[in-house]
PDB file of C-alpha atoms in Angstrom:
ATOM      1  CA  MET A  27      77.327 -12.651  22.309  1.00  0.00           C
ATOM      2  CA  ALA A  28      80.146 -10.796  20.572  1.00  0.00           C
ATOM      3  CA  TYR A  29      82.734 -12.460  18.359  1.00  0.00           C
ATOM      4  CA  VAL A  30      86.056 -10.776  19.107  1.00  0.00           C
ATOM      5  CA  SER A  31      89.616 -11.482  18.039  1.00  0.00           C
ATOM      6  CA  PRO A  32      92.153 -10.056  20.538  1.00  0.00           C
ATOM      7  CA  GLY A  33      94.332  -7.331  19.040  1.00  0.00           C
ATOM      8  CA  GLU A  34      94.564  -3.593  18.565  1.00  0.00           C
ATOM      9  CA  ASP A  35      91.709  -3.608  16.034  1.00  0.00           C
ATOM     10  CA  GLY A  36      89.536  -5.439  18.521  1.00  0.00           C
ATOM     11  CA  LYS A  37      89.917  -2.736  21.183  1.00  0.00           C
ATOM     12  CA  LEU A  38      87.942  -0.212  19.137  1.00  0.00           C
ATOM     13  CA  PHE A  39      85.259  -2.839  18.605  1.00  0.00           C
ATOM     14  CA  MET A  40      85.111  -3.528  22.349  1.00  0.00           C
ATOM     15  CA  HIS A  41      84.296   0.118  23.083  1.00  0.00           C
ATOM     16  CA  GLN A  42      81.251  -0.127  20.823  1.00  0.00           C
ATOM     17  CA  ILE A  43      80.132  -3.324  22.534  1.00  0.00           C
ATOM     18  CA  LEU A  44      80.397  -1.527  25.876  1.00  0.00           C
ATOM     19  CA  PHE A  45      78.191   1.294  24.551  1.00  0.00           C
ATOM     20  CA  PHE A  46      75.314  -1.153  24.055  1.00  0.00           C
ATOM     21  CA  GLN A  47      75.977  -3.099  27.252  1.00  0.00           C
ATOM     22  CA  GLN A  48      75.804   0.006  29.414  1.00  0.00           C
ATOM     23  CA  THR A  49      72.347   1.013  28.190  1.00  0.00           C
ATOM     24  CA  LEU A  50      70.780  -2.389  27.567  1.00  0.00           C
ATOM     25  CA  GLY A  51      72.113  -3.836  30.820  1.00  0.00           C
ATOM     26  CA  MET A  52      72.889  -7.235  29.309  1.00  0.00           C
ATOM     27  CA  ARG A  53      75.632  -9.676  30.188  1.00  0.00           C
ATOM     28  CA  VAL A  54      77.963  -9.908  27.200  1.00  0.00           C
ATOM     29  CA  PHE A  55      79.615 -13.196  26.267  1.00  0.00           C
ATOM     30  CA  ILE A  56      82.891 -12.540  24.456  1.00  0.00           C
ATOM     31  CA  CYS A  57      83.637 -15.437  22.110  1.00  0.00           C
ATOM     32  CA  GLY A  58      87.120 -16.182  20.817  1.00  0.00           C
ATOM     33  CA  ILE A  59      87.769 -18.856  18.197  1.00  0.00           C
ATOM     34  CA  ASN A  60      90.923 -20.867  17.602  1.00  0.00           C
ATOM     35  CA  GLU A  61      90.693 -21.811  13.952  1.00  0.00           C
ATOM     36  CA  LYS A  62      92.184 -24.990  12.544  1.00  0.00           C
ATOM     37  CA  PRO A  63      93.451 -24.707   8.941  1.00  0.00           C
ATOM     38  CA  ALA A  64      91.972 -26.975   6.305  1.00  0.00           C
ATOM     39  CA  LEU A  65      93.810 -30.250   5.646  1.00  0.00           C
ATOM     40  CA  LEU A  66      95.087 -29.204   2.193  1.00  0.00           C
ATOM     41  CA  LYS A  67      96.457 -25.945   3.590  1.00  0.00           C
ATOM     42  CA  LYS A  68      98.313 -27.842   6.287  1.00  0.00           C
ATOM     43  CA  ILE A  69      99.858 -30.127   3.662  1.00  0.00           C
ATOM     44  CA  PHE A  70     100.893 -27.517   1.092  1.00  0.00           C
ATOM     45  CA  ASN A  71     101.585 -24.552   3.398  1.00  0.00           C
ATOM     46  CA  PRO A  72     102.659 -26.079   6.700  1.00  0.00           C
ATOM     47  CA  ASP A  73     104.592 -23.018   7.890  1.00  0.00           C
ATOM     48  CA  LYS A  74     102.074 -20.384   6.858  1.00  0.00           C
ATOM     49  CA  ASN A  75      99.072 -22.240   8.198  1.00  0.00           C
ATOM     50  CA  GLN A  76     100.166 -23.529  11.580  1.00  0.00           C
ATOM     51  CA  PHE A  77      97.281 -23.957  13.983  1.00  0.00           C
ATOM     52  CA  ASN A  78      97.191 -20.897  16.174  1.00  0.00           C
ATOM     53  CA  GLY A  79      95.319 -22.343  19.136  1.00  0.00           C
ATOM     54  CA  ASN A  80      96.504 -19.846  21.702  1.00  0.00           C
ATOM     55  CA  ILE A  81      93.324 -17.949  22.614  1.00  0.00           C
ATOM     56  CA  THR A  82      92.147 -18.794  26.125  1.00  0.00           C
ATOM     57  CA  PRO A  83      89.388 -17.349  28.335  1.00  0.00           C
ATOM     58  CA  GLU A  84      92.133 -15.820  30.495  1.00  0.00           C
ATOM     59  CA  LYS A  85      93.683 -14.069  27.483  1.00  0.00           C
ATOM     60  CA  LEU A  86      90.271 -12.783  26.411  1.00  0.00           C
ATOM     61  CA  ARG A  87      89.753 -11.403  29.915  1.00  0.00           C
ATOM     62  CA  GLU A  88      93.156  -9.694  29.901  1.00  0.00           C
ATOM     63  CA  PHE A  89      92.458  -8.273  26.457  1.00  0.00           C
ATOM     64  CA  THR A  90      89.093  -6.910  27.622  1.00  0.00           C
ATOM     65  CA  LYS A  91      90.731  -5.492  30.741  1.00  0.00           C
ATOM     66  CA  SER A  92      93.242  -3.632  28.555  1.00  0.00           C
ATOM     67  CA  ALA A  93      90.481  -2.206  26.343  1.00  0.00           C
ATOM     68  CA  LEU A  94      87.746  -1.263  28.822  1.00  0.00           C
ATOM     69  CA  PRO A  95      87.409   0.256  32.305  1.00  0.00           C
ATOM     70  CA  ALA A  96      88.006  -2.303  35.054  1.00  0.00           C
ATOM     71  CA  LYS A  97      84.505  -1.882  36.495  1.00  0.00           C
ATOM     72  CA  ALA A  98      82.997  -3.025  33.179  1.00  0.00           C
ATOM     73  CA  LEU A  99      84.513  -6.515  33.468  1.00  0.00           C
ATOM     74  CA  GLU A 100      81.807  -7.719  35.857  1.00  0.00           C
ATOM     75  CA  HIS A 101      79.338  -7.611  32.965  1.00  0.00           C
ATOM     76  CA  PHE A 102      81.438  -9.783  30.635  1.00  0.00           C
ATOM     77  CA  SER A 103      81.950 -13.547  30.384  1.00  0.00           C
ATOM     78  CA  PHE A 104      84.447 -15.310  28.139  1.00  0.00           C
ATOM     79  CA  ARG A 105      84.188 -18.400  25.955  1.00  0.00           C
ATOM     80  CA  VAL A 106      86.674 -19.980  23.559  1.00  0.00           C
ATOM     81  CA  LYS A 107      85.793 -22.431  20.791  1.00  0.00           C
ATOM     82  CA  THR A 108      87.953 -24.398  18.357  1.00  0.00           C
ATOM     83  CA  GLY A 109      87.094 -25.065  14.721  1.00  0.00           C
ATOM     84  CA  LYS A 110      85.899 -23.169  11.657  1.00  0.00           C
ATOM     85  CA  ARG A 111      84.522 -19.851  12.817  1.00  0.00           C
ATOM     86  CA  LEU A 112      81.481 -19.472  10.556  1.00  0.00           C
ATOM     87  CA  PRO A 113      79.902 -22.877  11.344  1.00  0.00           C
ATOM     88  CA  LEU A 114      80.779 -22.331  15.003  1.00  0.00           C
ATOM     89  CA  LEU A 115      79.083 -18.938  15.120  1.00  0.00           C
ATOM     90  CA  ILE A 116      75.961 -20.275  13.397  1.00  0.00           C
ATOM     91  CA  ARG A 117      75.859 -23.166  15.863  1.00  0.00           C
ATOM     92  CA  GLN A 118      76.305 -20.773  18.798  1.00  0.00           C
ATOM     93  CA  SER A 119      73.434 -18.639  17.501  1.00  0.00           C
ATOM     94  CA  ASP A 120      71.223 -21.725  17.777  1.00  0.00           C
ATOM     95  CA  LYS A 121      72.477 -23.390  20.957  1.00  0.00           C
ATOM     96  CA  GLY A 122      73.965 -20.520  22.959  1.00  0.00           C
ATOM     97  CA  GLY A 123      70.734 -18.933  24.159  1.00  0.00           C
ATOM     98  CA  TYR A 124      71.806 -15.415  23.150  1.00  0.00           C
ATOM     99  CA  GLU A 125      69.376 -12.546  22.527  1.00  0.00           C
ATOM    100  CA  PHE A 126      71.516 -11.384  19.610  1.00  0.00           C
ATOM    101  CA  MET A 127      75.045 -11.590  18.224  1.00  0.00           C
ATOM    102  CA  ILE A 128      77.472  -8.715  17.557  1.00  0.00           C
ATOM    103  CA  VAL A 129      80.168  -8.896  14.865  1.00  0.00           C
ATOM    104  CA  ASP A 130      82.653  -6.436  13.360  1.00  0.00           C
ATOM    105  CA  LYS A 131      81.949  -5.509   9.712  1.00  0.00           C
ATOM    106  CA  SER A 132      85.023  -3.333   9.130  1.00  0.00           C
ATOM    107  CA  ASN A 133      86.779  -6.152   7.198  1.00  0.00           C
ATOM    108  CA  SER A 134      90.075  -5.436   8.930  1.00  0.00           C
ATOM    109  CA  GLY A 135      92.524  -7.660  10.749  1.00  0.00           C
ATOM    110  CA  SER A 136      90.904 -10.939  11.691  1.00  0.00           C
ATOM    111  CA  SER A 137      87.284  -9.764  11.541  1.00  0.00           C
ATOM    112  CA  LEU A 138      84.770 -11.694   9.468  1.00  0.00           C
ATOM    113  CA  SER A 139      84.873 -11.079   5.726  1.00  0.00           C
ATOM    114  CA  PRO A 140      81.822  -9.500   4.033  1.00  0.00           C
ATOM    115  CA  ARG A 141      80.971 -12.886   2.532  1.00  0.00           C
ATOM    116  CA  GLU A 142      81.147 -14.576   5.943  1.00  0.00           C
ATOM    117  CA  ILE A 143      78.948 -11.884   7.475  1.00  0.00           C
ATOM    118  CA  ASP A 144      76.345 -12.343   4.732  1.00  0.00           C
ATOM    119  CA  LYS A 145      76.241 -16.081   5.403  1.00  0.00           C
ATOM    120  CA  LEU A 146      76.041 -15.566   9.150  1.00  0.00           C
ATOM    121  CA  ILE A 147      73.115 -13.170   8.761  1.00  0.00           C
ATOM    122  CA  ASN A 148      71.326 -15.585   6.416  1.00  0.00           C
ATOM    123  CA  TYR A 149      71.670 -18.639   8.648  1.00  0.00           C
ATOM    124  CA  SER A 150      71.828 -17.252  12.184  1.00  0.00           C
ATOM    125  CA  TYR A 151      69.176 -18.409  14.650  1.00  0.00           C
ATOM    126  CA  CYS A 152      69.334 -15.117  16.533  1.00  0.00           C
ATOM    127  CA  PRO A 153      69.456 -11.498  15.322  1.00  0.00           C
ATOM    128  CA  VAL A 154      72.861 -10.209  14.186  1.00  0.00           C
ATOM    129  CA  MET A 155      74.109  -6.687  14.841  1.00  0.00           C
ATOM    130  CA  THR A 156      77.002  -5.524  12.664  1.00  0.00           C
ATOM    131  CA  LEU A 157      79.246  -2.702  13.893  1.00  0.00           C
ATOM    132  CA  HIS A 158      82.081  -0.855  12.157  1.00  0.00           C
ATOM    133  CA  GLU A 159      85.060  -0.404  14.472  1.00  0.00           C
ATOM    134  CA  ASN A 160      86.137   2.843  12.786  1.00  0.00           C
ATOM    135  CA  TYR A 161      82.740   4.518  13.182  1.00  0.00           C
ATOM    136  CA  PRO A 162      82.027   4.504  16.919  1.00  0.00           C
ATOM    137  CA  VAL A 163      78.447   4.798  18.109  1.00  0.00           C
ATOM    138  CA  LYS A 164      78.097   7.825  20.387  1.00  0.00           C
ATOM    139  CA  GLU A 165      74.311   7.974  20.621  1.00  0.00           C
ATOM    140  CA  ILE A 166      71.188   6.426  19.134  1.00  0.00           C
ATOM    141  CA  LYS A 167      68.553   9.067  18.507  1.00  0.00           C
ATOM    142  CA  LYS A 168      67.345   8.037  15.054  1.00  0.00           C
ATOM    143  CA  ILE A 169      66.511   4.478  13.949  1.00  0.00           C
ATOM    144  CA  VAL A 170      65.549   3.778  10.325  1.00  0.00           C
ATOM    145  CA  VAL A 171      63.360   0.739   9.678  1.00  0.00           C
ATOM    146  CA  PRO A 172      62.885  -0.124   5.975  1.00  0.00           C
ATOM    147  CA  VAL A 173      59.598  -1.956   5.558  1.00  0.00           C
ATOM    148  CA  ASP A 174      57.809  -3.840   2.849  1.00  0.00           C
ATOM    149  CA  VAL A 175      54.229  -3.400   4.013  1.00  0.00           C
ATOM    150  CA  THR A 176      53.156  -6.542   2.132  1.00  0.00           C
ATOM    151  CA  GLN A 177      55.356  -8.593   4.492  1.00  0.00           C
ATOM    152  CA  SER A 178      55.190  -9.200   8.237  1.00  0.00           C
ATOM    153  CA  THR A 179      56.874  -6.434  10.233  1.00  0.00           C
ATOM    154  CA  ARG A 180      56.130  -7.603  13.784  1.00  0.00           C
ATOM    155  CA  LYS A 181      59.584  -8.949  14.665  1.00  0.00           C
ATOM    156  CA  LYS A 182      61.597  -5.956  13.605  1.00  0.00           C
ATOM    157  CA  LEU A 183      59.071  -3.470  14.976  1.00  0.00           C
ATOM    158  CA  LEU A 184      59.280  -5.120  18.396  1.00  0.00           C
ATOM    159  CA  TRP A 185      63.064  -4.851  18.292  1.00  0.00           C
ATOM    160  CA  ALA A 186      62.871  -1.289  16.975  1.00  0.00           C
ATOM    161  CA  THR A 187      60.528  -0.387  19.836  1.00  0.00           C
ATOM    162  CA  TYR A 188      62.892  -1.990  22.332  1.00  0.00           C
ATOM    163  CA  PHE A 189      65.939  -0.025  21.127  1.00  0.00           C
ATOM    164  CA  ALA A 190      63.937   3.201  20.704  1.00  0.00           C
ATOM    165  CA  LYS A 191      62.653   3.101  24.271  1.00  0.00           C
ATOM    166  CA  LYS A 192      66.050   2.194  25.693  1.00  0.00           C
ATOM    167  CA  TYR A 193      67.776   5.093  23.920  1.00  0.00           C
ATOM    168  CA  GLY A 194      64.921   7.592  23.629  1.00  0.00           C
ATOM    169  CA  ALA A 195      65.207   7.392  19.850  1.00  0.00           C
ATOM    170  CA  LYS A 196      62.819   8.290  17.053  1.00  0.00           C
ATOM    171  CA  ILE A 197      61.870   5.584  14.556  1.00  0.00           C
ATOM    172  CA  ILE A 198      61.669   6.446  10.862  1.00  0.00           C
ATOM    173  CA  ILE A 199      59.571   3.965   8.899  1.00  0.00           C
ATOM    174  CA  VAL A 200      60.643   4.052   5.253  1.00  0.00           C
ATOM    175  CA  SER A 201      59.065   2.299   2.292  1.00  0.00           C
ATOM    176  CA  ALA A 202      59.161   2.754  -1.471  1.00  0.00           C
ATOM    177  CA  LEU A 203      56.291   3.078  -3.920  1.00  0.00           C
ATOM    178  CA  THR A 204      56.801   2.118  -7.568  1.00  0.00           C
ATOM    179  CA  LEU A 205      53.387   3.081  -8.918  1.00  0.00           C
ATOM    180  CA  ASN A 206      52.983   6.571 -10.291  1.00  0.00           C
ATOM    181  CA  LEU A 207      50.099   7.703  -8.095  1.00  0.00           C
ATOM    182  CA  ASP A 208      49.296   9.955  -5.152  1.00  0.00           C
ATOM    183  CA  ILE A 209      51.301   8.560  -2.239  1.00  0.00           C
ATOM    184  CA  LYS A 210      48.633   9.414   0.347  1.00  0.00           C
ATOM    185  CA  LYS A 211      46.090   7.345  -1.595  1.00  0.00           C
ATOM    186  CA  SER A 212      48.317   4.262  -1.709  1.00  0.00           C
ATOM    187  CA  LEU A 213      48.022   1.081   0.352  1.00  0.00           C
ATOM    188  CA  VAL A 214      51.672   1.544   1.326  1.00  0.00           C
ATOM    189  CA  TYR A 215      50.864   4.892   2.944  1.00  0.00           C
ATOM    190  CA  ARG A 216      47.783   3.594   4.781  1.00  0.00           C
ATOM    191  CA  ASN A 217      49.629   0.574   6.152  1.00  0.00           C
ATOM    192  CA  SER A 218      52.604   2.694   7.160  1.00  0.00           C
ATOM    193  CA  GLU A 219      50.282   5.063   9.028  1.00  0.00           C
ATOM    194  CA  LYS A 220      48.875   2.062  10.909  1.00  0.00           C
ATOM    195  CA  ILE A 221      52.412   1.169  11.963  1.00  0.00           C
ATOM    196  CA  LYS A 222      52.971   4.757  13.081  1.00  0.00           C
ATOM    197  CA  THR A 223      49.797   4.642  15.183  1.00  0.00           C
ATOM    198  CA  LEU A 224      50.879   1.343  16.739  1.00  0.00           C
ATOM    199  CA  LEU A 225      54.258   2.763  17.736  1.00  0.00           C
ATOM    200  CA  SER A 226      52.686   5.957  19.056  1.00  0.00           C
ATOM    201  CA  LYS A 227      50.536   3.846  21.391  1.00  0.00           C
ATOM    202  CA  ARG A 228      53.812   2.468  22.770  1.00  0.00           C
ATOM    203  CA  ASP A 229      55.004   6.035  23.403  1.00  0.00           C
ATOM    204  CA  VAL A 230      57.591   5.868  20.624  1.00  0.00           C
ATOM    205  CA  GLU A 231      58.111   8.895  18.383  1.00  0.00           C
ATOM    206  CA  CYS A 232      57.683   7.802  14.785  1.00  0.00           C
ATOM    207  CA  GLU A 233      57.907   9.343  11.331  1.00  0.00           C
ATOM    208  CA  VAL A 234      56.783   7.766   8.043  1.00  0.00           C
ATOM    209  CA  GLN A 235      58.655   8.335   4.789  1.00  0.00           C
ATOM    210  CA  ILE A 236      57.149   6.950   1.571  1.00  0.00           C
ATOM    211  CA  LEU A 237      59.647   7.285  -1.265  1.00  0.00           C
ATOM    212  CA  ASN A 238      58.711   7.561  -4.919  1.00  0.00           C
ATOM    213  CA  ALA A 239      60.604   4.815  -6.731  1.00  0.00           C
ATOM    214  CA  HIS A 240      58.847   5.144 -10.086  1.00  0.00           C
ATOM    215  CA  GLU A 241      61.104   3.601 -12.778  1.00  0.00           C
ATOM    216  CA  GLN A 242      63.787   2.915 -10.140  1.00  0.00           C
ATOM    217  CA  GLU A 243      64.759  -0.091  -8.049  1.00  0.00           C
ATOM    218  CA  LYS A 244      63.154   0.156  -4.619  1.00  0.00           C
ATOM    219  CA  HIS A 245      66.206  -0.981  -2.710  1.00  0.00           C
ATOM    220  CA  GLN A 246      68.439   1.625  -4.383  1.00  0.00           C
ATOM    221  CA  VAL A 247      65.990   4.398  -3.502  1.00  0.00           C
ATOM    222  CA  ILE A 248      65.943   3.255   0.119  1.00  0.00           C
ATOM    223  CA  LEU A 249      69.743   2.958   0.268  1.00  0.00           C
ATOM    224  CA  THR A 250      70.054   6.515  -1.052  1.00  0.00           C
ATOM    225  CA  PHE A 251      67.593   7.715   1.590  1.00  0.00           C
ATOM    226  CA  ILE A 252      69.566   6.016   4.366  1.00  0.00           C
ATOM    227  CA  ARG A 253      72.827   7.565   3.193  1.00  0.00           C
ATOM    228  CA  LYS A 254      71.256  11.041   3.225  1.00  0.00           C
ATOM    229  CA  GLU A 255      69.392  10.524   6.505  1.00  0.00           C
ATOM    230  CA  ASN A 256      72.530   9.209   8.246  1.00  0.00           C
ATOM    231  CA  PRO A 257      70.688   7.330  11.025  1.00  0.00           C
ATOM    232  CA  ASP A 258      72.304   6.055  14.208  1.00  0.00           C
ATOM    233  CA  MET A 259      70.934   2.556  13.615  1.00  0.00           C
ATOM    234  CA  VAL A 260      69.087   0.524  10.966  1.00  0.00           C
ATOM    235  CA  ILE A 261      66.840  -2.471  11.637  1.00  0.00           C
ATOM    236  CA  ILE A 262      65.834  -4.744   8.771  1.00  0.00           C
ATOM    237  CA  ARG A 263      64.301  -8.155   8.231  1.00  0.00           C
ATOM    238  CA  THR A 264      66.183 -10.467   5.885  1.00  0.00           C
ATOM    239  CA  HIS A 265      63.317 -12.512   4.429  1.00  0.00           C
ATOM    240  CA  GLN A 266      64.506 -14.376   1.354  1.00  0.00           C
ATOM    241  CA  GLU A 267      61.783 -13.278  -1.021  1.00  0.00           C
ATOM    242  CA  SER A 268      60.376  -9.759  -1.002  1.00  0.00           C
ATOM    243  CA  ASN A 269      58.514  -7.292  -3.138  1.00  0.00           C
ATOM    244  CA  LEU A 270      61.072  -4.733  -2.037  1.00  0.00           C
ATOM    245  CA  ASN A 271      63.009  -5.265  -5.252  1.00  0.00           C
ATOM    246  CA  ASN A 272      61.233  -8.227  -6.878  1.00  0.00           C
ATOM    247  CA  THR A 273      64.348 -10.360  -6.408  1.00  0.00           C
ATOM    248  CA  ARG A 274      66.102 -12.157  -3.587  1.00  0.00           C
ATOM    249  CA  ILE A 275      66.528  -9.565  -0.861  1.00  0.00           C
ATOM    250  CA  GLY A 276      70.037 -10.838  -0.127  1.00  0.00           C
ATOM    251  CA  LYS A 277      71.640  -8.198  -2.348  1.00  0.00           C
ATOM    252  CA  PHE A 278      69.746  -5.369  -0.646  1.00  0.00           C
ATOM    253  CA  VAL A 279      70.601  -6.558   2.867  1.00  0.00           C
ATOM    254  CA  SER A 280      74.240  -7.128   1.931  1.00  0.00           C
ATOM    255  CA  GLU A 281      74.600  -3.645   0.439  1.00  0.00           C
ATOM    256  CA  LEU A 282      72.895  -2.081   3.435  1.00  0.00           C
ATOM    257  CA  VAL A 283      75.018  -3.947   5.984  1.00  0.00           C
ATOM    258  CA  HIS A 284      78.340  -3.224   4.307  1.00  0.00           C
ATOM    259  CA  ARG A 285      77.731   0.294   2.972  1.00  0.00           C
ATOM    260  CA  CYS A 286      76.033   1.691   6.064  1.00  0.00           C
ATOM    261  CA  LYS A 287      78.554   2.749   8.710  1.00  0.00           C
ATOM    262  CA  ALA A 288      75.925   2.793  11.458  1.00  0.00           C
ATOM    263  CA  PRO A 289      74.977  -0.391  13.340  1.00  0.00           C
ATOM    264  CA  VAL A 290      72.657  -2.617  11.310  1.00  0.00           C
ATOM    265  CA  PHE A 291      70.428  -5.030  13.244  1.00  0.00           C
ATOM    266  CA  THR A 292      69.120  -7.911  11.122  1.00  0.00           C
ATOM    267  CA  VAL A 293      66.302 -10.336  11.861  1.00  0.00           C
ATOM    268  CA  ASN A 294      65.564 -13.320   9.622  1.00  0.00           C
ATOM    269  CA  ASN A 295      62.770 -15.860   9.183  1.00  0.00           C
ATOM    270  CA  TYR A 296      64.357 -18.464  11.451  1.00  0.00           C
ATOM    271  CA  ILE A 297      64.247 -16.173  14.443  1.00  0.00           C
ATOM    272  CA  PRO A 298      61.338 -16.234  16.903  1.00  0.00           C
ATOM    273  CA  ALA A 299      59.867 -12.946  18.029  1.00  0.00           C
ATOM    274  CA  ILE A 300      61.650 -10.828  20.620  1.00  0.00           C
ATOM    275  CA  PRO A 301      61.945 -12.628  24.013  1.00  0.00           C
ATOM    276  CA  ASP A 302      58.949 -12.215  26.333  1.00  0.00           C
ATOM    277  CA  GLU A 303      60.975 -10.508  29.061  1.00  0.00           C
ATOM    278  CA  PHE A 304      61.947  -7.836  26.524  1.00  0.00           C
ATOM    279  CA  VAL A 305      58.336  -7.305  25.459  1.00  0.00           C
ATOM    280  CA  LEU A 306      57.409  -6.584  29.075  1.00  0.00           C
ATOM    281  CA  GLN A 307      59.797  -3.629  28.936  1.00  0.00           C
ATOM    282  CA  LEU A 308      58.041  -2.041  25.948  1.00  0.00           C
TER     283      LEU A 308
END
């Protein structure tokens, strides 16, 4: 499912959605939301906050038709909801039966705000992919997967394998080591090598990068690595507590989502493992 607001900004976003649809072969549900203003806003700002309930499935279809090639329309369906968009999107993530949700993180026009995106990622019942409309995805050849080897990595590695095989991409496993010792003698290195072996058995090219974060915050070291590496996609798990930075991981995930221009695919604790039919494709 993709949350889209019709408009010129949304057309750039639609092209990125099409990029994933064409390779993954999924049906995309385009969701439009007619928001009702809060009661106090209606009372004190009646003119500025009139209910703009004019999005319809037909208008979403016409908007999509104006943004994408006509032959692409057969792969899109259209749904319109009314209410507050964040609770609606969280509810749709639970009840809609979607494999994952796509939202625009460019913070322009009527896209979700950074704060709304953070909340959606935290509470969504399906993975969330954030795209930046001004940085179109042209190919996916390099996927970075930050890992904390003391935590479970199964969910995100299954998704990483899925995307890597679909796009013929290489996976870069990255972790940070705070102890001042030989990296190759560390538990982090040994566990990361096990992950590399697992992915190799699935015919996925994989590279392991263990970063020295001695006297530095792990998440900052990893963010710096991602900026320099400039991957085509990042996949991360949003568990609430992590040894990645000895604090709530929310800050790390938020910085990664909003500072990284590439697509960021997030998986949280609420989410079951990748659907069985996807696993069969691995």
